mmCIF file of C-alpha atoms in Angstrom:
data_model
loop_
_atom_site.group_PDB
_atom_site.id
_atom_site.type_symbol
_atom_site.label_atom_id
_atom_site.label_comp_id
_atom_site.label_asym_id
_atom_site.label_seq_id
_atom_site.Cartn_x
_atom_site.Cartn_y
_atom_site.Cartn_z
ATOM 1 C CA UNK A 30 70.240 14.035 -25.979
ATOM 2 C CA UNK A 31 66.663 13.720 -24.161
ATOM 3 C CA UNK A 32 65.802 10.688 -24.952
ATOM 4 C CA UNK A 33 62.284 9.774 -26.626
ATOM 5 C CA UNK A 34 59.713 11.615 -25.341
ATOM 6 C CA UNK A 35 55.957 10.620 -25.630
ATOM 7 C CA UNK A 36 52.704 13.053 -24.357
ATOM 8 C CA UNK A 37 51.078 12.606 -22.530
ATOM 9 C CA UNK A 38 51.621 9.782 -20.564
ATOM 10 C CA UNK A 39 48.224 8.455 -19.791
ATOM 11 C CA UNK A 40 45.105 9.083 -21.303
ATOM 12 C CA UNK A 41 41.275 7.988 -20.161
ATOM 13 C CA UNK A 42 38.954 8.320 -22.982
ATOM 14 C CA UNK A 43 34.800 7.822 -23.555
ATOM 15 C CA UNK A 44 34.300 4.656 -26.311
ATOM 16 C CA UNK A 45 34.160 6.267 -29.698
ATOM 17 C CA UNK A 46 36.157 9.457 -29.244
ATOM 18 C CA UNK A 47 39.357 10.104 -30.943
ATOM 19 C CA UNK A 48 42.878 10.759 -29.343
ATOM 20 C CA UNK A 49 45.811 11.610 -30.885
ATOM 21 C CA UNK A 50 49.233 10.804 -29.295
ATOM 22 C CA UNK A 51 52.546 12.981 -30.033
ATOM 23 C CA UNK A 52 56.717 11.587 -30.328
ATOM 24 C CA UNK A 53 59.242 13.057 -30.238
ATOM 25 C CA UNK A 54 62.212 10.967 -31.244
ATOM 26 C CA UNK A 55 66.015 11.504 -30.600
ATOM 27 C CA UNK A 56 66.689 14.647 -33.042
ATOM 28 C CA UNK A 57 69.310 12.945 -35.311
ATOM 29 C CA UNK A 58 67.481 9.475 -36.022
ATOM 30 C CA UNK A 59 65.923 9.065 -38.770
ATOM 31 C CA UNK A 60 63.948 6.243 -37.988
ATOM 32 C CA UNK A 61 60.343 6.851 -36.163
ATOM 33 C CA UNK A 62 58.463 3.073 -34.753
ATOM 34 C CA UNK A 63 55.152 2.996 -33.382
ATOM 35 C CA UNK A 64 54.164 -0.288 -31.529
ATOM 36 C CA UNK A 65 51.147 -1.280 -29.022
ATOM 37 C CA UNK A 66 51.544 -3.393 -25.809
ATOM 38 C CA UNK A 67 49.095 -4.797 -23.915
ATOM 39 C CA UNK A 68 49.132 -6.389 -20.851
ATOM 40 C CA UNK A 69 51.639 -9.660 -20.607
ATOM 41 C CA UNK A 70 52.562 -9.425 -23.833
ATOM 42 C CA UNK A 71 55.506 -8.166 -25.833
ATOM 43 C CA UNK A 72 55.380 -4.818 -27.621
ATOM 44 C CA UNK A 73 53.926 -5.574 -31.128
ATOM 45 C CA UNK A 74 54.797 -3.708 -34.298
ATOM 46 C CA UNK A 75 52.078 -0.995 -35.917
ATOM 47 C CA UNK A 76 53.861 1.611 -38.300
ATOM 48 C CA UNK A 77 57.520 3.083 -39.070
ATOM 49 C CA UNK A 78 59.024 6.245 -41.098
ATOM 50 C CA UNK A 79 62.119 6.928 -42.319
ATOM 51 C CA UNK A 80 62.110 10.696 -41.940
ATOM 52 C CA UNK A 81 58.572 11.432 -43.242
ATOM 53 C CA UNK A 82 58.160 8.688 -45.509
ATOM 54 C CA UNK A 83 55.887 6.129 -43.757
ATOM 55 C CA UNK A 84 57.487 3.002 -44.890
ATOM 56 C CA UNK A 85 55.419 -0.157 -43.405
ATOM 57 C CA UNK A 86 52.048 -0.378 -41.637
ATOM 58 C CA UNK A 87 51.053 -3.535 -39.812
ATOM 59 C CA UNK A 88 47.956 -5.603 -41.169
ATOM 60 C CA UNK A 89 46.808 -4.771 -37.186
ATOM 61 C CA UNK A 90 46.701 -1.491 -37.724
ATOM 62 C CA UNK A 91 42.998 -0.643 -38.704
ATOM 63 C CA UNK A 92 41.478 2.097 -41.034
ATOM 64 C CA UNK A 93 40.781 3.837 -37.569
ATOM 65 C CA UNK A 94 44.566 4.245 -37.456
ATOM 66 C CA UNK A 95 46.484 6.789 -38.948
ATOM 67 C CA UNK A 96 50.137 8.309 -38.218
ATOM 68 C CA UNK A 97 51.928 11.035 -39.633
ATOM 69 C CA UNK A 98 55.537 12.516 -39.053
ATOM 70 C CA UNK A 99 55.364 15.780 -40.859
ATOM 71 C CA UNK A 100 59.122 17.052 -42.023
ATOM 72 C CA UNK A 101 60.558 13.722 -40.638
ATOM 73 C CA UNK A 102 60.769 15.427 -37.100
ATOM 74 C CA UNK A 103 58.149 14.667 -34.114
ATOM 75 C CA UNK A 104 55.167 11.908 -34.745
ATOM 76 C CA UNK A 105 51.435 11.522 -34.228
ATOM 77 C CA UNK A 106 49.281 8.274 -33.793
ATOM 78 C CA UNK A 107 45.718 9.502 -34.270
ATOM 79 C CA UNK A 108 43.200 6.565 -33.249
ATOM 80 C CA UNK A 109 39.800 7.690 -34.385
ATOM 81 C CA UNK A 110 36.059 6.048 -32.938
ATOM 82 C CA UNK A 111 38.431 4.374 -29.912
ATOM 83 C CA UNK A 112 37.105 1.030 -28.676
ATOM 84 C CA UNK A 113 37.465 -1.036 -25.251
ATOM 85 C CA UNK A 114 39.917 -3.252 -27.252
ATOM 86 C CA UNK A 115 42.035 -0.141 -28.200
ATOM 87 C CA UNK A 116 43.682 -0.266 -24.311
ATOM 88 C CA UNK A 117 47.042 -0.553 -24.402
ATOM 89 C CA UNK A 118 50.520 0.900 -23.631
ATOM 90 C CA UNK A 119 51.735 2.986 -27.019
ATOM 91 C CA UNK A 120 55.505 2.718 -27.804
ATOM 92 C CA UNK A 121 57.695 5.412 -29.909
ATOM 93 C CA UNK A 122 60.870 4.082 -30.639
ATOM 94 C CA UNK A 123 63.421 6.112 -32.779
ATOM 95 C CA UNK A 124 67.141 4.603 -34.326
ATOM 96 C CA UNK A 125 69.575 5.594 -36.579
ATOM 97 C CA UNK A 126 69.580 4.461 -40.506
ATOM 98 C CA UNK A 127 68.901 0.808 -40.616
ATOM 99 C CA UNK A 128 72.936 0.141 -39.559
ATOM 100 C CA UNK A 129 71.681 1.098 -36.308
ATOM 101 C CA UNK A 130 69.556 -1.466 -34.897
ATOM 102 C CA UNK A 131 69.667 -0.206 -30.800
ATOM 103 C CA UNK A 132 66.530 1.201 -31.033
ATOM 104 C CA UNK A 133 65.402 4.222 -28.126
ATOM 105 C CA UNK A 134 62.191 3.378 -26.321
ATOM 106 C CA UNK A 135 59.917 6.520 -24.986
ATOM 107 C CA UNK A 136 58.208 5.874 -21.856
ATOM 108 C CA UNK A 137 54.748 5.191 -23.715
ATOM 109 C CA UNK A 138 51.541 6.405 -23.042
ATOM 110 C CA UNK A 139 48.807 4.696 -21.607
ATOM 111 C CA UNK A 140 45.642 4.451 -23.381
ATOM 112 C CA UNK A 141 42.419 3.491 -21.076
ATOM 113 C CA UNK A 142 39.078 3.116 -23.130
ATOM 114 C CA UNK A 143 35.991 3.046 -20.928
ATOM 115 C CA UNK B 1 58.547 -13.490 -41.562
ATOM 116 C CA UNK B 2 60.319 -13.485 -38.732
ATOM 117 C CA UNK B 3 58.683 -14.691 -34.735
ATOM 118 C CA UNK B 4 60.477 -15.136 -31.231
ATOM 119 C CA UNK B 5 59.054 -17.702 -28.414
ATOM 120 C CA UNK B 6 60.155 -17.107 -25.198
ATOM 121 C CA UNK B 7 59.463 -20.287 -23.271
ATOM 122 C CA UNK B 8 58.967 -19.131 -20.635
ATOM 123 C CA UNK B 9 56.293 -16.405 -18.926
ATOM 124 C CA UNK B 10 57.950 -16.041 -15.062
ATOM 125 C CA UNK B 11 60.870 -16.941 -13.940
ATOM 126 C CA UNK B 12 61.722 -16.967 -10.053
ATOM 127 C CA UNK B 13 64.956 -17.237 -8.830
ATOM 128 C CA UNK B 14 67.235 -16.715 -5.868
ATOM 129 C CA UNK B 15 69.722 -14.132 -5.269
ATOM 130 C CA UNK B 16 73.227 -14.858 -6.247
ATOM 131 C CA UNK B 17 71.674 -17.949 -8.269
ATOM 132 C CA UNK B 18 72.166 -18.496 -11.986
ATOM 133 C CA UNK B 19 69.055 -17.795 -14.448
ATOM 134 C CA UNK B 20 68.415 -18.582 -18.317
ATOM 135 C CA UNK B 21 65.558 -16.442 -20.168
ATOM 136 C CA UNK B 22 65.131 -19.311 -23.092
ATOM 137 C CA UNK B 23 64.904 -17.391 -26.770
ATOM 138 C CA UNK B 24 64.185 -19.176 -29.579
ATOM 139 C CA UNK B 25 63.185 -17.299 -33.251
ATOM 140 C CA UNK B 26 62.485 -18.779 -36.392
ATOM 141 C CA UNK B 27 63.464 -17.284 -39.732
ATOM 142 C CA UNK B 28 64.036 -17.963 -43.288
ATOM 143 C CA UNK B 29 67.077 -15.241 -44.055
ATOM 144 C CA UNK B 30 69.882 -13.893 -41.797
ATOM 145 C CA UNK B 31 68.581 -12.376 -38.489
ATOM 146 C CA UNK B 32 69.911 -9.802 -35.827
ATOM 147 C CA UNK B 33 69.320 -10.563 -32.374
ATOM 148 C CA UNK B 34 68.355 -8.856 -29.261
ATOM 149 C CA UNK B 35 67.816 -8.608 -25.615
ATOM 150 C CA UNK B 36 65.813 -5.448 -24.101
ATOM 151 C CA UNK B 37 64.758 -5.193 -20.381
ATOM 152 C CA UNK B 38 61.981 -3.323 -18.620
ATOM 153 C CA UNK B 39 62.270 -2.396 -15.408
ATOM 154 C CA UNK B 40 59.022 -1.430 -13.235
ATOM 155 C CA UNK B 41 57.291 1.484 -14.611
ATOM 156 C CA UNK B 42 59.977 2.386 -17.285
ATOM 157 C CA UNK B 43 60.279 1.815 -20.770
ATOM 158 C CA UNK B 44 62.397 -0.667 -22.966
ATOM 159 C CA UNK B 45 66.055 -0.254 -22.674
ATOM 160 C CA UNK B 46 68.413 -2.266 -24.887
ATOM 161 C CA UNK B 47 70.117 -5.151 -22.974
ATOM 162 C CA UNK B 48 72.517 -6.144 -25.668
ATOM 163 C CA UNK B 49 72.508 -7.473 -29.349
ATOM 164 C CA UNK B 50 74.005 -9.410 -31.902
ATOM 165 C CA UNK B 51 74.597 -8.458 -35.205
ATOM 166 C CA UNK B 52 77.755 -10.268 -36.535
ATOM 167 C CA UNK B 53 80.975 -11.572 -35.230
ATOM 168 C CA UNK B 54 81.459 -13.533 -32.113
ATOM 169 C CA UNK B 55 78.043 -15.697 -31.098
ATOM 170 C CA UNK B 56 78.173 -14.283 -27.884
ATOM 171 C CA UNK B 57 77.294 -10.888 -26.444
ATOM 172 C CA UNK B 58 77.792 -9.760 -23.461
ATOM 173 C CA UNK B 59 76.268 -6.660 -21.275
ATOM 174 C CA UNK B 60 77.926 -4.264 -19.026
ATOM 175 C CA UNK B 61 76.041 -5.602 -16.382
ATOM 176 C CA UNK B 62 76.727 -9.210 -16.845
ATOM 177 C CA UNK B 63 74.195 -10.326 -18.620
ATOM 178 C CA UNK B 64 75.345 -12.432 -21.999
ATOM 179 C CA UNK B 65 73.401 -14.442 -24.848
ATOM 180 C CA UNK B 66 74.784 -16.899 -27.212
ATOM 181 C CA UNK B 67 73.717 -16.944 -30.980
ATOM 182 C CA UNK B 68 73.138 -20.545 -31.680
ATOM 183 C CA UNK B 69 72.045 -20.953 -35.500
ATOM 184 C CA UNK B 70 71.311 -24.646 -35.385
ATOM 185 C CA UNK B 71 69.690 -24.355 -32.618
ATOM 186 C CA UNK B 72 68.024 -20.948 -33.568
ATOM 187 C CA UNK B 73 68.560 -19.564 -30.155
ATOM 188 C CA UNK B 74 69.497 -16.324 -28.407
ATOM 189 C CA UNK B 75 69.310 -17.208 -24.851
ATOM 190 C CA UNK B 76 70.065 -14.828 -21.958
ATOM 191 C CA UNK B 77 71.907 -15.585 -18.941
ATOM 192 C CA UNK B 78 73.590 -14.392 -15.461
ATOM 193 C CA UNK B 79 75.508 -16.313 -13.543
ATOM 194 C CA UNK B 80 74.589 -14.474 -10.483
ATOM 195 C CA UNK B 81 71.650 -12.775 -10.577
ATOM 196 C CA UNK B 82 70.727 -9.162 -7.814
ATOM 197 C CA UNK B 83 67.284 -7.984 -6.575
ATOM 198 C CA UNK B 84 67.727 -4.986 -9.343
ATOM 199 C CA UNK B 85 67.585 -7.455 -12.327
ATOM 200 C CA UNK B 86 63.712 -8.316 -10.944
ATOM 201 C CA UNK B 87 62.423 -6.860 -14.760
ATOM 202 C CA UNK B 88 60.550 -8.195 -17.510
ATOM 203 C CA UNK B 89 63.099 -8.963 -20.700
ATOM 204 C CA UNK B 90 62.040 -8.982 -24.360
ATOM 205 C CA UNK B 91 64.060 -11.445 -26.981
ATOM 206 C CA UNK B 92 63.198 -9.451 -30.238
ATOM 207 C CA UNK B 93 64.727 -10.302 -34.028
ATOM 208 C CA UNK B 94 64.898 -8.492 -36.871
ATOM 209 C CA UNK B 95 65.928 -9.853 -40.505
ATOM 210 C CA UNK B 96 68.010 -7.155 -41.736
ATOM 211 C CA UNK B 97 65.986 -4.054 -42.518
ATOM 212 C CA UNK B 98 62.488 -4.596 -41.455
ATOM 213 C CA UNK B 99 61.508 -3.665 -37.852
ATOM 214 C CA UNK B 100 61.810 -5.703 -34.566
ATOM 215 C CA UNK B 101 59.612 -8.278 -33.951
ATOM 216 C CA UNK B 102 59.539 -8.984 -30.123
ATOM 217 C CA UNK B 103 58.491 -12.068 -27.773
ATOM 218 C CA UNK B 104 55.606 -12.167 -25.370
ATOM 219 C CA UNK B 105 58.360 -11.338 -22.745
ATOM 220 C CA UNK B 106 60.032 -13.600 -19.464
ATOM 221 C CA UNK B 107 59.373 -12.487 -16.017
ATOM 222 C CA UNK B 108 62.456 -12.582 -14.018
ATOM 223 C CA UNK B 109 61.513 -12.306 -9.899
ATOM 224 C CA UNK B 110 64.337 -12.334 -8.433
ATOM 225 C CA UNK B 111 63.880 -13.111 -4.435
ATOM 226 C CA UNK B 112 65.915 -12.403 -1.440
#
């Protein structure tokens, strides 16, 4: 068991780009989260699969937002035409079914928009 | 839908003093309950939780929270707090099946 990994860990891109971000949860939970944090505030809730079905998207989440976890295994959060406001911390999370309510935290990575 | 308030942003306290993180959620249906910590520069680790059962829960570092319905509280406390619980701790609820809504977070500072 590795734990939740997230790459890369920080990334620094030019206003309107796009970026794509990559999970990979805990290989036996089914359960994939994405949430955003930004500074003094608690982690808030964006998308979640269960195994490749993407089951709930947050109103937050924009059109410029899309995520995908082909074959219910790893994760991507694309964020296309990135904006100032797009800065945050990104948060993978992985659990078990929904008996399992511990869920794993990756490290996150670090999204700086200048 | 389900929200968490923690009431408080930073909380400063002595070593070997006692410390509350207040938790308070609201919700129409049956919630689960939890505490996660984050320690400098790392990610979100799960404190403890409640699901069912006994109202309190207790971690294996001393940390318990009492489930108080009428109240609609979850607070965390330590009757003895140590420089390595200086973190920031999340109170997040979930209502069953749907994903974890967290708090803004509590500061805890604990000084020598």
């Amino acid at each position: 068991d590795t734990g939740v990994s997230q790459n890369p860990r920080h990334k620094i891109t030019k206003r309107g780009q796009n970026v794509t971000f990559r999970c990979d949860p805990i290989s036996e939970h089914n359960r994939l989260y994405w949430y955003r944090q930004t500074l003094g505030q608690g982690p808030e809730f964006l998308t979640y699969f269960q195994n490749e079905a993407q089951l709930e998207k947050s109103r937050l989440l924009s059109d410029r937002f899309s995520a995908e976890r082909p074959k219910g295994s790893f994760s991507t959060l694309e964020i296309q035409r990135t904006e100032q406001g797009d800065s945050a911390m990104y948060l993978c999370a992985s659990s078990l079914d929904f008996k399992d309510y511990g869920y794993t935290f990756g490290s996150g990575t670090r999204l700086t928009v200048v | 839908a389900q929200s968490v308030t923690q009431l408080d942003s930073q909380v400063p306290v002595f070593e070997e003093a006692p410390v509350e993180l207040r938790c308070n959620y609201s919700s129409s249906v049956s919630v689960y309950l939890f505490w996660y910590v984050q320690y400098p520069n790392q990610g979100l680790q799960l404190l403890l939780k409640y699901l069912s059962g006994s109202t309190l829960v207790e971690s294996i570092n001393g940390f318990e929270a009492e489930f108080n319905k009428s109240q609609t509280s979850f607070h965390l406390r330590k009757p003895s707090v140590h420089i390595s619980d200086t973190a920031e701790y999340f109170c997040a609820v979930s209502a069953g099946n749907t994903p974890l809504v967290f708090g803004k977070g509590t500061r805890l500072s604990v000084i020598a």
